[in-house]
PDB file of C-alpha atoms and ligand atoms in Angstrom:
ATOM      1  CA  MET A   1      18.595 108.873 -76.198  1.00 60.00           C
ATOM      2  CA  SER A   2      21.502 111.118 -75.445  1.00 52.00           C
ATOM      3  CA  GLU A   3      24.950 110.386 -74.118  1.00 51.00           C
ATOM      4  CA  THR A   4      26.292 112.319 -71.175  1.00 52.00           C
ATOM      5  CA  LYS A   5      29.856 113.318 -72.195  1.00 51.00           C
ATOM      6  CA  SER A   6      31.568 113.373 -68.780  1.00 72.00           C
ATOM      7  CA  LEU A   7      30.231 110.082 -67.849  1.00 82.00           C
ATOM      8  CA  ALA A   8      31.545 106.563 -69.241  1.00 93.00           C
ATOM      9  CA  ALA A   9      30.386 105.273 -72.794  1.00 94.00           C
ATOM     10  CA  ASN A  10      28.537 102.673 -71.026  1.00 96.00           C
ATOM     11  CA  PHE A  11      26.062 105.096 -69.434  1.00 97.00           C
ATOM     12  CA  HIS A  12      23.145 106.260 -71.404  1.00 97.00           C
ATOM     13  CA  LEU A  13      20.558 108.666 -70.409  1.00 97.00           C
ATOM     14  CA  VAL A  14      16.934 108.025 -71.920  1.00 96.00           C
ATOM     15  CA  ASP A  15      15.811 111.437 -72.314  1.00 95.00           C
ATOM     16  CA  GLY A  16      12.500 112.679 -74.161  1.00 95.00           C
ATOM     17  CA  PRO A  17       9.151 114.128 -73.706  1.00 97.00           C
ATOM     18  CA  LEU A  18       7.510 110.884 -72.753  1.00 96.00           C
ATOM     19  CA  SER A  19      10.030 109.743 -70.398  1.00 97.00           C
ATOM     20  CA  ARG A  20      10.373 113.125 -68.705  1.00 97.00           C
ATOM     21  CA  HIS A  21       6.357 113.264 -68.399  1.00 98.00           C
ATOM     22  CA  LYS A  22       6.586 109.990 -66.807  1.00 98.00           C
ATOM     23  CA  LEU A  23       9.406 111.133 -64.264  1.00 98.00           C
ATOM     24  CA  ALA A  24       7.420 114.182 -63.352  1.00 98.00           C
ATOM     25  CA  VAL A  25       4.705 112.112 -61.985  1.00 98.00           C
ATOM     26  CA  LEU A  26       7.022 109.892 -60.105  1.00 98.00           C
ATOM     27  CA  ARG A  27       8.925 112.500 -58.638  1.00 98.00           C
ATOM     28  CA  ASP A  28       5.973 114.484 -57.381  1.00 98.00           C
ATOM     29  CA  GLU A  29       5.195 113.722 -53.799  1.00 98.00           C
ATOM     30  CA  LYS A  30       1.466 114.270 -54.225  1.00 98.00           C
ATOM     31  CA  THR A  31       1.261 111.382 -56.857  1.00 98.00           C
ATOM     32  CA  ARG A  32      -1.028 108.698 -55.385  1.00 97.00           C
ATOM     33  CA  LEU A  33      -0.104 104.886 -55.191  1.00 97.00           C
ATOM     34  CA  PRO A  34      -1.884 103.736 -58.329  1.00 97.00           C
ATOM     35  CA  ASP A  35      -0.758 106.655 -60.498  1.00 98.00           C
ATOM     36  CA  PHE A  36       2.819 105.983 -59.134  1.00 98.00           C
ATOM     37  CA  ARG A  37       2.424 102.308 -60.172  1.00 98.00           C
ATOM     38  CA  GLN A  38       1.205 103.042 -63.508  1.00 98.00           C
ATOM     39  CA  ALA A  39       3.829 105.704 -64.199  1.00 98.00           C
ATOM     40  CA  MET A  40       6.573 103.264 -63.256  1.00 98.00           C
ATOM     41  CA  LYS A  41       5.086 100.489 -65.429  1.00 98.00           C
ATOM     42  CA  GLU A  42       4.924 102.864 -68.367  1.00 98.00           C
ATOM     43  CA  LEU A  43       8.258 104.281 -67.888  1.00 98.00           C
ATOM     44  CA  ALA A  44       9.663 100.623 -68.010  1.00 98.00           C
ATOM     45  CA  LEU A  45       8.183 100.250 -71.179  1.00 97.00           C
ATOM     46  CA  ILE A  46      10.055 103.386 -72.584  1.00 97.00           C
ATOM     47  CA  MET A  47      13.323 102.062 -71.071  1.00 97.00           C
ATOM     48  CA  VAL A  48      12.863  98.634 -72.326  1.00 97.00           C
ATOM     49  CA  ALA A  49      12.202  99.967 -75.773  1.00 96.00           C
ATOM     50  CA  GLU A  50      15.589 102.041 -75.713  1.00 95.00           C
ATOM     51  CA  ALA A  51      17.801  99.627 -73.854  1.00 94.00           C
ATOM     52  CA  THR A  52      17.005  96.890 -76.453  1.00 94.00           C
ATOM     53  CA  ARG A  53      18.436  98.845 -79.262  1.00 92.00           C
ATOM     54  CA  SER A  54      21.586  97.434 -78.443  1.00 91.00           C
ATOM     55  CA  MET A  55      20.367  93.842 -78.303  1.00 95.00           C
ATOM     56  CA  PRO A  56      21.883  91.516 -81.044  1.00 95.00           C
ATOM     57  CA  THR A  57      19.764  90.129 -83.361  1.00 96.00           C
ATOM     58  CA  ARG A  58      19.992  87.161 -86.048  1.00 96.00           C
ATOM     59  CA  PRO A  59      18.466  86.860 -89.546  1.00 97.00           C
ATOM     60  CA  VAL A  60      15.524  84.373 -90.044  1.00 97.00           C
ATOM     61  CA  SER A  61      13.795  83.261 -93.025  1.00 98.00           C
ATOM     62  CA  ILE A  62      10.089  83.289 -93.138  1.00 97.00           C
ATOM     63  CA  ARG A  63       7.073  83.496 -95.430  1.00 98.00           C
ATOM     64  CA  THR A  64       4.941  86.752 -95.701  1.00 98.00           C
ATOM     65  CA  PRO A  65       1.568  85.898 -97.308  1.00 98.00           C
ATOM     66  CA  LEU A  66       3.248  86.811-100.580  1.00 98.00           C
ATOM     67  CA  ARG A  67       6.824  85.288-100.612  1.00 98.00           C
ATOM     68  CA  GLU A  68       9.793  84.158 -98.678  1.00 98.00           C
ATOM     69  CA  THR A  69      11.757  87.005 -96.952  1.00 98.00           C
ATOM     70  CA  GLU A  70      14.486  87.436 -94.311  1.00 98.00           C
ATOM     71  CA  VAL A  71      13.553  89.108 -91.082  1.00 98.00           C
ATOM     72  CA  GLU A  72      15.485  89.606 -87.848  1.00 97.00           C
ATOM     73  CA  GLU A  73      14.839  88.345 -84.295  1.00 95.00           C
ATOM     74  CA  ILE A  74      16.596  88.841 -80.963  1.00 95.00           C
ATOM     75  CA  SER A  75      19.427  86.477 -80.924  1.00 93.00           C
ATOM     76  CA  GLY A  76      18.787  84.938 -77.482  1.00 91.00           C
ATOM     77  CA  PRO A  77      16.275  84.080 -74.589  1.00 96.00           C
ATOM     78  CA  VAL A  78      16.010  87.177 -72.486  1.00 98.00           C
ATOM     79  CA  CYS A  79      16.087  87.201 -68.853  1.00 98.00           C
ATOM     80  CA  LEU A  80      14.472  89.866 -66.875  1.00 98.00           C
ATOM     81  CA  VAL A  81      16.105  90.456 -63.213  1.00 98.00           C
ATOM     82  CA  PRO A  82      13.981  92.821 -60.861  1.00 98.00           C
ATOM     83  CA  VAL A  83      15.926  93.762 -57.767  1.00 98.00           C
ATOM     84  CA  LEU A  84      13.563  93.292 -54.937  1.00 97.00           C
ATOM     85  CA  ARG A  85      11.364  94.995 -54.094  1.00 95.00           C
ATOM     86  CA  ALA A  86      11.230  98.025 -56.227  1.00 97.00           C
ATOM     87  CA  GLY A  87      12.290  96.482 -59.451  1.00 98.00           C
ATOM     88  CA  LEU A  88       8.974  94.445 -59.306  1.00 98.00           C
ATOM     89  CA  GLY A  89       7.346  97.879 -60.226  1.00 98.00           C
ATOM     90  CA  MET A  90       9.004  97.602 -63.704  1.00 98.00           C
ATOM     91  CA  LEU A  91       8.443  93.949 -64.293  1.00 98.00           C
ATOM     92  CA  ASP A  92       5.046  94.264 -65.795  1.00 98.00           C
ATOM     93  CA  GLY A  93       5.957  96.800 -68.248  1.00 98.00           C
ATOM     94  CA  ALA A  94       8.980  95.017 -69.257  1.00 98.00           C
ATOM     95  CA  LEU A  95       7.054  91.768 -69.724  1.00 98.00           C
ATOM     96  CA  ALA A  96       4.520  93.728 -71.928  1.00 97.00           C
ATOM     97  CA  LEU A  97       7.200  94.182 -74.649  1.00 97.00           C
ATOM     98  CA  LEU A  98       9.060  90.923 -73.837  1.00 97.00           C
ATOM     99  CA  PRO A  99       6.254  88.437 -72.904  1.00 97.00           C
ATOM    100  CA  THR A 100       8.285  85.322 -73.522  1.00 96.00           C
ATOM    101  CA  ALA A 101      11.095  86.467 -71.016  1.00 97.00           C
ATOM    102  CA  THR A 102      12.452  84.246 -68.255  1.00 98.00           C
ATOM    103  CA  VAL A 103      12.417  86.147 -64.998  1.00 98.00           C
ATOM    104  CA  GLY A 104      14.948  85.610 -62.291  1.00 98.00           C
ATOM    105  CA  PHE A 105      14.987  87.531 -58.887  1.00 98.00           C
ATOM    106  CA  MET A 106      17.574  89.306 -56.919  1.00 97.00           C
ATOM    107  CA  GLY A 107      16.616  90.114 -53.145  1.00 97.00           C
ATOM    108  CA  LEU A 108      18.626  92.945 -51.651  1.00 95.00           C
ATOM    109  CA  GLN A 109      17.727  95.431 -48.991  1.00 92.00           C
ATOM    110  CA  ARG A 110      19.906  98.453 -48.101  1.00 89.00           C
ATOM    111  CA  ASP A 111      20.839  98.396 -44.475  1.00 90.00           C
ATOM    112  CA  GLU A 112      19.303 101.739 -43.177  1.00 86.00           C
ATOM    113  CA  GLU A 113      22.245 102.560 -40.888  1.00 88.00           C
ATOM    114  CA  THR A 114      25.134 101.664 -43.309  1.00 90.00           C
ATOM    115  CA  ALA A 115      23.226 101.773 -46.559  1.00 87.00           C
ATOM    116  CA  LEU A 116      25.118  98.685 -47.566  1.00 93.00           C
ATOM    117  CA  PRO A 117      23.026  96.036 -49.494  1.00 94.00           C
ATOM    118  CA  VAL A 118      21.995  92.796 -47.478  1.00 95.00           C
ATOM    119  CA  GLU A 119      21.044  89.930 -49.855  1.00 95.00           C
ATOM    120  CA  TYR A 120      18.006  87.845 -48.759  1.00 97.00           C
ATOM    121  CA  TYR A 121      16.748  85.790 -51.889  1.00 97.00           C
ATOM    122  CA  VAL A 122      18.563  84.776 -55.242  1.00 97.00           C
ATOM    123  CA  ASN A 123      16.563  82.916 -57.696  1.00 98.00           C
ATOM    124  CA  LEU A 124      18.159  82.989 -61.303  1.00 97.00           C
ATOM    125  CA  PRO A 125      18.449  80.604 -64.066  1.00 95.00           C
ATOM    126  CA  THR A 126      21.887  78.639 -63.725  1.00 90.00           C
ATOM    127  CA  ASN A 127      22.599  78.880 -67.363  1.00 93.00           C
ATOM    128  CA  LEU A 128      22.638  82.621 -67.555  1.00 96.00           C
ATOM    129  CA  GLU A 129      25.365  82.601 -70.068  1.00 96.00           C
ATOM    130  CA  GLU A 130      22.857  81.732 -72.737  1.00 96.00           C
ATOM    131  CA  TYR A 131      20.369  84.707 -71.953  1.00 97.00           C
ATOM    132  CA  LEU A 132      20.513  88.442 -72.658  1.00 97.00           C
ATOM    133  CA  VAL A 133      19.901  89.906 -69.157  1.00 98.00           C
ATOM    134  CA  LEU A 134      17.886  93.069 -68.325  1.00 98.00           C
ATOM    135  CA  VAL A 135      18.278  94.160 -64.782  1.00 98.00           C
ATOM    136  CA  LEU A 136      15.330  96.388 -63.404  1.00 98.00           C
ATOM    137  CA  ASP A 137      15.687  98.724 -60.284  1.00 98.00           C
ATOM    138  CA  PRO A 138      14.109 102.209 -60.306  1.00 98.00           C
ATOM    139  CA  MET A 139      16.800 103.541 -58.352  1.00 97.00           C
ATOM    140  CA  LEU A 140      20.507 103.483 -58.560  1.00 97.00           C
ATOM    141  CA  ALA A 141      21.953 105.474 -55.383  1.00 97.00           C
ATOM    142  CA  THR A 142      25.384 104.469 -53.965  1.00 96.00           C
ATOM    143  CA  GLY A 143      25.593 101.708 -56.611  1.00 96.00           C
ATOM    144  CA  GLY A 144      26.106  99.031 -53.798  1.00 96.00           C
ATOM    145  CA  SER A 145      22.804  97.041 -54.613  1.00 96.00           C
ATOM    146  CA  LEU A 146      23.517  97.046 -58.281  1.00 97.00           C
ATOM    147  CA  SER A 147      27.138  96.114 -58.025  1.00 96.00           C
ATOM    148  CA  ALA A 148      26.307  93.368 -55.799  1.00 96.00           C
ATOM    149  CA  THR A 149      23.551  92.102 -58.511  1.00 97.00           C
ATOM    150  CA  LEU A 150      26.038  92.206 -61.353  1.00 98.00           C
ATOM    151  CA  THR A 151      28.764  90.372 -59.423  1.00 96.00           C
ATOM    152  CA  LYS A 152      25.936  87.679 -58.702  1.00 97.00           C
ATOM    153  CA  LEU A 153      24.830  87.606 -62.348  1.00 97.00           C
ATOM    154  CA  LYS A 154      28.487  87.119 -63.549  1.00 97.00           C
ATOM    155  CA  GLU A 155      28.849  84.235 -61.205  1.00 96.00           C
ATOM    156  CA  TYR A 156      25.860  82.826 -62.647  1.00 96.00           C
ATOM    157  CA  GLY A 157      27.416  83.065 -66.164  1.00 96.00           C
ATOM    158  CA  ALA A 158      25.705  86.256 -67.439  1.00 97.00           C
ATOM    159  CA  THR A 159      27.980  87.908 -70.270  1.00 96.00           C
ATOM    160  CA  TRP A 160      25.358  90.472 -71.928  1.00 97.00           C
ATOM    161  CA  ILE A 161      23.724  92.568 -69.273  1.00 97.00           C
ATOM    162  CA  SER A 162      21.944  95.888 -69.399  1.00 97.00           C
ATOM    163  CA  CYS A 163      20.428  97.760 -66.555  1.00 98.00           C
ATOM    164  CA  LEU A 164      17.421  99.901 -66.638  1.00 98.00           C
ATOM    165  CA  HIS A 165      16.706 102.758 -63.830  1.00 98.00           C
ATOM    166  CA  ALA A 166      14.165 105.517 -63.291  1.00 98.00           C
ATOM    167  CA  VAL A 167      16.409 107.661 -61.496  1.00 98.00           C
ATOM    168  CA  ALA A 168      20.284 107.368 -60.857  1.00 98.00           C
ATOM    169  CA  ALA A 169      22.712 109.383 -58.976  1.00 97.00           C
ATOM    170  CA  VAL A 170      26.414 110.651 -60.364  1.00 96.00           C
ATOM    171  CA  PRO A 171      28.228 108.801 -57.506  1.00 96.00           C
ATOM    172  CA  GLY A 172      26.422 105.612 -58.130  1.00 97.00           C
ATOM    173  CA  VAL A 173      26.777 105.764 -61.869  1.00 97.00           C
ATOM    174  CA  GLU A 174      30.472 106.692 -61.575  1.00 96.00           C
ATOM    175  CA  ARG A 175      30.918 103.421 -59.377  1.00 96.00           C
ATOM    176  CA  VAL A 176      29.034 100.894 -61.438  1.00 97.00           C
ATOM    177  CA  THR A 177      30.025 102.113 -64.915  1.00 97.00           C
ATOM    178  CA  SER A 178      33.809 101.788 -63.645  1.00 95.00           C
ATOM    179  CA  GLU A 179      33.523  98.519 -61.755  1.00 96.00           C
ATOM    180  CA  HIS A 180      31.431  96.887 -64.733  1.00 97.00           C
ATOM    181  CA  PRO A 181      32.758  98.346 -67.900  1.00 96.00           C
ATOM    182  CA  ASP A 182      31.143  95.320 -69.812  1.00 97.00           C
ATOM    183  CA  VAL A 183      27.652  96.233 -68.916  1.00 97.00           C
ATOM    184  CA  GLN A 184      25.364  98.939 -70.184  1.00 97.00           C
ATOM    185  CA  PHE A 185      23.425 101.436 -68.022  1.00 98.00           C
ATOM    186  CA  TYR A 186      20.352 103.277 -68.869  1.00 98.00           C
ATOM    187  CA  THR A 187      18.476 105.849 -66.879  1.00 98.00           C
ATOM    188  CA  ALA A 188      15.517 108.281 -67.465  1.00 98.00           C
ATOM    189  CA  ALA A 189      17.140 110.797 -64.886  1.00 97.00           C
ATOM    190  CA  LEU A 190      20.542 111.413 -63.750  1.00 97.00           C
ATOM    191  CA  ASP A 191      20.308 113.255 -60.381  1.00 97.00           C
ATOM    192  CA  PRO A 192      23.377 115.114 -58.939  1.00 95.00           C
ATOM    193  CA  GLU A 193      23.912 113.848 -55.337  1.00 94.00           C
ATOM    194  CA  LEU A 194      22.940 111.881 -52.290  1.00 96.00           C
ATOM    195  CA  ASP A 195      21.894 113.030 -49.085  1.00 95.00           C
ATOM    196  CA  GLU A 196      23.321 112.032 -45.843  1.00 94.00           C
ATOM    197  CA  ARG A 197      21.111 108.950 -45.832  1.00 92.00           C
ATOM    198  CA  SER A 198      22.172 108.123 -49.195  1.00 94.00           C
ATOM    199  CA  PHE A 199      18.993 108.920 -50.853  1.00 95.00           C
ATOM    200  CA  ILE A 200      18.929 110.295 -54.315  1.00 97.00           C
ATOM    201  CA  VAL A 201      18.475 114.198 -54.284  1.00 97.00           C
ATOM    202  CA  PRO A 202      16.036 115.576 -55.713  1.00 97.00           C
ATOM    203  CA  GLY A 203      15.235 111.715 -56.516  1.00 97.00           C
ATOM    204  CA  LEU A 204      11.588 110.349 -55.824  1.00 97.00           C
ATOM    205  CA  GLY A 205      11.719 109.119 -52.488  1.00 96.00           C
ATOM    206  CA  ASP A 206      11.927 105.361 -51.688  1.00 95.00           C
ATOM    207  CA  ALA A 207      10.704 103.549 -54.687  1.00 97.00           C
ATOM    208  CA  GLY A 208       9.772 100.481 -52.887  1.00 96.00           C
ATOM    209  CA  ASP A 209       7.975 102.351 -50.258  1.00 96.00           C
ATOM    210  CA  ARG A 210       5.673 104.126 -52.742  1.00 97.00           C
ATOM    211  CA  LEU A 211       5.134 101.245 -54.729  1.00 97.00           C
ATOM    212  CA  TYR A 212       3.967  98.981 -52.204  1.00 97.00           C
ATOM    213  CA  GLY A 213       2.511 101.745 -49.658  1.00 95.00           C
ATOM    214  CA  THR A 214       5.015 101.068 -46.657  1.00 94.00           C
ATOM    215  CA  LEU A 215       5.688 104.603 -46.338  1.00 83.00           C
TER     216      LEU A 215
HETATM  217  C1  PRP B 301      16.607 100.676 -53.074  1.00 73.27           C
HETATM  218  C2  PRP B 301      16.493 100.625 -54.555  1.00 73.27           C
HETATM  219  C3  PRP B 301      17.627  99.952 -55.070  1.00 73.27           C
HETATM  220  C4  PRP B 301      18.880 100.561 -53.963  1.00 73.27           C
HETATM  221  C5  PRP B 301      19.534 101.472 -54.444  1.00 73.27           C
HETATM  222  O1  PRP B 301      16.125  99.520 -52.534  1.00 73.27           O
HETATM  223  O2  PRP B 301      15.404  99.937 -55.146  1.00 73.27           O
HETATM  224  O3  PRP B 301      17.803  98.670 -55.163  1.00 73.27           O
HETATM  225  O4  PRP B 301      17.942 100.800 -52.849  1.00 73.27           O
HETATM  226  O5  PRP B 301      20.515 101.932 -53.491  1.00 73.27           O
HETATM  227  P1  PRP B 301      22.058 101.751 -53.657  1.00 73.27           P
HETATM  228  O6  PRP B 301      22.465 102.096 -54.909  1.00 73.27           O
HETATM  229  O7  PRP B 301      22.611 102.798 -52.684  1.00 73.27           O
HETATM  230  O8  PRP B 301      22.610 100.324 -53.374  1.00 73.27           O
HETATM  231  P2  PRP B 301      15.915  99.109 -50.907  1.00 73.27           P
HETATM  232  O9  PRP B 301      17.243  98.548 -50.381  1.00 73.27           O
HETATM  233  O10 PRP B 301      15.417 100.551 -50.349  1.00 73.27           O
HETATM  234  O11 PRP B 301      14.874  97.841 -50.934  1.00 73.27           O
HETATM  235  P3  PRP B 301      13.359  97.966 -51.411  1.00 73.27           P
HETATM  236  O12 PRP B 301      13.518  98.138 -53.032  1.00 73.27           O
HETATM  237  O13 PRP B 301      12.980  96.805 -50.835  1.00 73.27           O
HETATM  238  O14 PRP B 301      12.736  99.116 -50.809  1.00 73.27           O
END
């Protein structure tokens, strides 16, 4: 994992051969639906492994087959929050590493004219202050959807939040890192700009449409 100097301290680029390889599959317009889904799931695994490095742990006493010893476990329950729809493409990968996690849902859809997020479904644990929250969304473009998600999560009490993305654009990263300095942001790619429709360029297209065959 490397830090990008010109961006905020709460921004983290997850960059290595494996994540680059998965991104290459996701970015290619020729990648077929099953391979796109599989690569998104595998990238989510990588992102969870990296983003959980900052999770707090607590000591626990156990017995190995030989003697008592002290080990560490993650210090609280984890809540995964996929942002519908595209975030669902990262859920199975995240659950593979965090199988006991609670799952909450944020339903947001960008208006195609304004690119502003419209909320259509929220189902979150009410006691989110007890949880370590991981937000899943392959795309961070203008940052509007993520900013609305984070505001909602904080209304529900969340205090420890990390966000996991496949591709993020600089304008969106600048927005969310400044609006939410208490949240950590992880992405496998940082793309320079948005086009006139607020799509990430070069990006990977519309992740929701590519995951669910609604192109
Ligand atoms: C996409 C993406 C993010 C959002 C990013 O979802 O999955 O949630 O747009 O854009 P923003 O940073 O400018 O808000 P979309 O609204 O297309 O919905 P979908 O996942 O159902 O396709």
